[in-house]
Amino acid sequence: MKSGYVVTRDGVSIYYEVDGMGEPLVLVEGLGYANWMWIKQRSLANYVKLIIYDNRGAGLSSKPDKPYTMDDFANDLEDLLNYLSIDRAFIWGVSMGGMIAMYFTYRNPGRVKGLILGETNFGVKSLPPSKEALEVLLKPPNPNLDRRQMLIERMRVAFSKDFFERHRDEVERIVEVRMMFEEDPKAYNNQLAAVLTFDFKDRLPNIVVPTLIVTGDEDYVVNPENSRIMNQLMPNSKLVILKGAGHLAIIERADDYNMLVLNFINDVINGTFKPSKEAMVI
């Protein structure tokens, strides 16, 4: 594995890691999350050339003090691919990363072999999160909780209820890894600014690259119904629903999810990908 930094066109340092060989697969993070979120995807480097990076405002990348835009995020991804001399790649974005991935594809359709959109939506016209998720995510910090306890509480809605209760030890291990990364509330809000101004519903039909849409049917953070809408509006897409999985389905159902992605990549390369408006439930 190699890692390093690329300095983008506006002087922001973006941290990246490259591991493996084969088809390039770029992983794009969610709001406020760093590269720890891909803890169960790193094994994919056995099959593809895996590119993981931290968005501006998160992880080991710079945190410029101004509100970000989707153009900023798309520029960062473009500059990273140029720096790594990658002309075309598969792009996998989760949550906010899905927004970045689809916007990047809209701007650079010739650079995307295939698009994977996980647990995401299309911006301001999307159906809202669950009331429970909004209460947890918008709640001010509890002064009686330390950072570890606060992260566990916030991540409760990122998992299905069943997974959070039955795999509490795993949740706590993930939080331990997450705590290695500094999280800046101001940088989080700067990222959030891009999400709150994203309006992509009317452009979804313009995404014509092969697209795999994945959602958990117990995602409390991003309403799963948004994935159905995306599937209907994106002409070259198929939808897979992971039964019983929450927002962090990449962790809850990692083996199934990773296999879906690898099969999708193979189908696109072999010319056997078939779009469908009927959701597959697994």
PDB file of N, CA, C and O in Angstrom, residues 238-267:
ATOM      1  N   LYS A 238     -29.580  -0.272 -11.425  1.00  0.00           N
ATOM      2  CA  LYS A 238     -30.296  -1.354 -10.753  1.00  0.00           C
ATOM      3  C   LYS A 238     -30.221  -1.106  -9.256  1.00  0.00           C
ATOM      4  O   LYS A 238     -29.269  -0.465  -8.764  1.00  0.00           O
ATOM      5  N   LEU A 239     -31.200  -1.596  -8.533  1.00  0.00           N
ATOM      6  CA  LEU A 239     -31.303  -1.343  -7.096  1.00  0.00           C
ATOM      7  C   LEU A 239     -31.254  -2.655  -6.330  1.00  0.00           C
ATOM      8  O   LEU A 239     -31.969  -3.605  -6.654  1.00  0.00           O
ATOM      9  N   VAL A 240     -30.399  -2.675  -5.286  1.00  0.00           N
ATOM     10  CA  VAL A 240     -30.348  -3.815  -4.363  1.00  0.00           C
ATOM     11  C   VAL A 240     -30.666  -3.306  -2.960  1.00  0.00           C
ATOM     12  O   VAL A 240     -30.070  -2.324  -2.497  1.00  0.00           O
ATOM     13  N   ILE A 241     -31.625  -3.965  -2.313  1.00  0.00           N
ATOM     14  CA  ILE A 241     -32.014  -3.604  -0.951  1.00  0.00           C
ATOM     15  C   ILE A 241     -31.487  -4.677  -0.001  1.00  0.00           C
ATOM     16  O   ILE A 241     -31.770  -5.875  -0.171  1.00  0.00           O
ATOM     17  N   LEU A 242     -30.705  -4.241   0.985  1.00  0.00           N
ATOM     18  CA  LEU A 242     -30.151  -5.164   1.977  1.00  0.00           C
ATOM     19  C   LEU A 242     -31.120  -5.238   3.157  1.00  0.00           C
ATOM     20  O   LEU A 242     -31.262  -4.272   3.920  1.00  0.00           O
ATOM     21  N   LYS A 243     -31.778  -6.345   3.285  1.00  0.00           N
ATOM     22  CA  LYS A 243     -32.831  -6.504   4.285  1.00  0.00           C
ATOM     23  C   LYS A 243     -32.243  -6.464   5.692  1.00  0.00           C
ATOM     24  O   LYS A 243     -31.277  -7.146   5.998  1.00  0.00           O
ATOM     25  N   GLY A 244     -32.831  -5.625   6.524  1.00  0.00           N
ATOM     26  CA  GLY A 244     -32.423  -5.539   7.917  1.00  0.00           C
ATOM     27  C   GLY A 244     -31.193  -4.701   8.180  1.00  0.00           C
ATOM     28  O   GLY A 244     -30.723  -4.632   9.316  1.00  0.00           O
ATOM     29  N   ALA A 245     -30.653  -4.032   7.146  1.00  0.00           N
ATOM     30  CA  ALA A 245     -29.420  -3.252   7.307  1.00  0.00           C
ATOM     31  C   ALA A 245     -29.729  -1.768   7.487  1.00  0.00           C
ATOM     32  O   ALA A 245     -30.704  -1.245   6.936  1.00  0.00           O
ATOM     33  N   GLY A 246     -28.875  -1.101   8.242  1.00  0.00           N
ATOM     34  CA  GLY A 246     -29.028   0.319   8.489  1.00  0.00           C
ATOM     35  C   GLY A 246     -28.146   1.164   7.574  1.00  0.00           C
ATOM     36  O   GLY A 246     -27.695   0.709   6.523  1.00  0.00           O
ATOM     37  N   HIS A 247     -27.873   2.388   8.014  1.00  0.00           N
ATOM     38  CA  HIS A 247     -27.137   3.342   7.185  1.00  0.00           C
ATOM     39  C   HIS A 247     -25.719   2.871   6.899  1.00  0.00           C
ATOM     40  O   HIS A 247     -25.205   3.057   5.800  1.00  0.00           O
ATOM     41  N   LEU A 248     -25.086   2.259   7.879  1.00  0.00           N
ATOM     42  CA  LEU A 248     -23.731   1.736   7.673  1.00  0.00           C
ATOM     43  C   LEU A 248     -23.799   0.277   7.240  1.00  0.00           C
ATOM     44  O   LEU A 248     -23.180  -0.608   7.837  1.00  0.00           O
ATOM     45  N   ALA A 249     -24.549   0.042   6.174  1.00  0.00           N
ATOM     46  CA  ALA A 249     -24.662  -1.309   5.627  1.00  0.00           C
ATOM     47  C   ALA A 249     -23.308  -1.839   5.170  1.00  0.00           C
ATOM     48  O   ALA A 249     -23.096  -3.050   5.140  1.00  0.00           O
ATOM     49  N   ILE A 250     -22.384  -0.949   4.833  1.00  0.00           N
ATOM     50  CA  ILE A 250     -21.042  -1.384   4.426  1.00  0.00           C
ATOM     51  C   ILE A 250     -20.325  -2.114   5.554  1.00  0.00           C
ATOM     52  O   ILE A 250     -19.389  -2.879   5.308  1.00  0.00           O
ATOM     53  N   ILE A 251     -20.793  -1.886   6.794  1.00  0.00           N
ATOM     54  CA  ILE A 251     -20.231  -2.599   7.949  1.00  0.00           C
ATOM     55  C   ILE A 251     -21.137  -3.768   8.338  1.00  0.00           C
ATOM     56  O   ILE A 251     -20.680  -4.897   8.501  1.00  0.00           O
ATOM     57  N   GLU A 252     -22.429  -3.500   8.448  1.00  0.00           N
ATOM     58  CA  GLU A 252     -23.379  -4.543   8.863  1.00  0.00           C
ATOM     59  C   GLU A 252     -23.404  -5.736   7.913  1.00  0.00           C
ATOM     60  O   GLU A 252     -23.476  -6.893   8.342  1.00  0.00           O
ATOM     61  N   ARG A 253     -23.397  -5.451   6.629  1.00  0.00           N
ATOM     62  CA  ARG A 253     -23.518  -6.503   5.616  1.00  0.00           C
ATOM     63  C   ARG A 253     -22.298  -6.463   4.695  1.00  0.00           C
ATOM     64  O   ARG A 253     -22.425  -6.579   3.473  1.00  0.00           O
ATOM     65  N   ALA A 254     -21.129  -6.325   5.286  1.00  0.00           N
ATOM     66  CA  ALA A 254     -19.904  -6.101   4.512  1.00  0.00           C
ATOM     67  C   ALA A 254     -19.656  -7.179   3.463  1.00  0.00           C
ATOM     68  O   ALA A 254     -19.341  -6.875   2.306  1.00  0.00           O
ATOM     69  N   ASP A 255     -19.788  -8.443   3.826  1.00  0.00           N
ATOM     70  CA  ASP A 255     -19.476  -9.519   2.879  1.00  0.00           C
ATOM     71  C   ASP A 255     -20.409  -9.472   1.674  1.00  0.00           C
ATOM     72  O   ASP A 255     -19.966  -9.553   0.518  1.00  0.00           O
ATOM     73  N   ASP A 256     -21.709  -9.341   1.940  1.00  0.00           N
ATOM     74  CA  ASP A 256     -22.683  -9.270   0.847  1.00  0.00           C
ATOM     75  C   ASP A 256     -22.448  -8.024  -0.003  1.00  0.00           C
ATOM     76  O   ASP A 256     -22.503  -8.074  -1.235  1.00  0.00           O
ATOM     77  N   TYR A 257     -22.214  -6.910   0.664  1.00  0.00           N
ATOM     78  CA  TYR A 257     -22.029  -5.631  -0.022  1.00  0.00           C
ATOM     79  C   TYR A 257     -20.792  -5.682  -0.924  1.00  0.00           C
ATOM     80  O   TYR A 257     -20.838  -5.298  -2.100  1.00  0.00           O
ATOM     81  N   ASN A 258     -19.692  -6.158  -0.368  1.00  0.00           N
ATOM     82  CA  ASN A 258     -18.452  -6.229  -1.144  1.00  0.00           C
ATOM     83  C   ASN A 258     -18.610  -7.131  -2.365  1.00  0.00           C
ATOM     84  O   ASN A 258     -18.108  -6.827  -3.452  1.00  0.00           O
ATOM     85  N   MET A 259     -19.327  -8.248  -2.194  1.00  0.00           N
ATOM     86  CA  MET A 259     -19.547  -9.159  -3.314  1.00  0.00           C
ATOM     87  C   MET A 259     -20.424  -8.504  -4.375  1.00  0.00           C
ATOM     88  O   MET A 259     -20.179  -8.676  -5.584  1.00  0.00           O
ATOM     89  N   LEU A 260     -21.423  -7.748  -3.945  1.00  0.00           N
ATOM     90  CA  LEU A 260     -22.264  -7.012  -4.899  1.00  0.00           C
ATOM     91  C   LEU A 260     -21.426  -6.078  -5.756  1.00  0.00           C
ATOM     92  O   LEU A 260     -21.600  -5.992  -6.977  1.00  0.00           O
ATOM     93  N   VAL A 261     -20.516  -5.369  -5.103  1.00  0.00           N
ATOM     94  CA  VAL A 261     -19.678  -4.399  -5.816  1.00  0.00           C
ATOM     95  C   VAL A 261     -18.744  -5.108  -6.795  1.00  0.00           C
ATOM     96  O   VAL A 261     -18.601  -4.693  -7.946  1.00  0.00           O
ATOM     97  N   LEU A 262     -18.104  -6.179  -6.340  1.00  0.00           N
ATOM     98  CA  LEU A 262     -17.197  -6.917  -7.233  1.00  0.00           C
ATOM     99  C   LEU A 262     -17.940  -7.525  -8.423  1.00  0.00           C
ATOM    100  O   LEU A 262     -17.457  -7.484  -9.561  1.00  0.00           O
ATOM    101  N   ASN A 263     -19.128  -8.060  -8.167  1.00  0.00           N
ATOM    102  CA  ASN A 263     -19.922  -8.627  -9.262  1.00  0.00           C
ATOM    103  C   ASN A 263     -20.343  -7.541 -10.248  1.00  0.00           C
ATOM    104  O   ASN A 263     -20.347  -7.758 -11.474  1.00  0.00           O
ATOM    105  N   PHE A 264     -20.698  -6.372  -9.712  1.00  0.00           N
ATOM    106  CA  PHE A 264     -21.064  -5.241 -10.568  1.00  0.00           C
ATOM    107  C   PHE A 264     -19.894  -4.838 -11.463  1.00  0.00           C
ATOM    108  O   PHE A 264     -20.056  -4.640 -12.670  1.00  0.00           O
ATOM    109  N   ILE A 265     -18.710  -4.732 -10.860  1.00  0.00           N
ATOM    110  CA  ILE A 265     -17.521  -4.362 -11.640  1.00  0.00           C
ATOM    111  C   ILE A 265     -17.279  -5.378 -12.749  1.00  0.00           C
ATOM    112  O   ILE A 265     -17.035  -5.011 -13.906  1.00  0.00           O
ATOM    113  N   ASN A 266     -17.372  -6.652 -12.411  1.00  0.00           N
ATOM    114  CA  ASN A 266     -17.168  -7.693 -13.418  1.00  0.00           C
ATOM    115  C   ASN A 266     -18.212  -7.618 -14.531  1.00  0.00           C
ATOM    116  O   ASN A 266     -17.890  -7.785 -15.713  1.00  0.00           O
ATOM    117  N   ASP A 267     -19.469  -7.377 -14.156  1.00  0.00           N
ATOM    118  CA  ASP A 267     -20.532  -7.284 -15.157  1.00  0.00           C
ATOM    119  C   ASP A 267     -20.295  -6.116 -16.112  1.00  0.00           C
ATOM    120  O   ASP A 267     -20.499  -6.237 -17.327  1.00  0.00           O
TER     121      ASP A 267
END
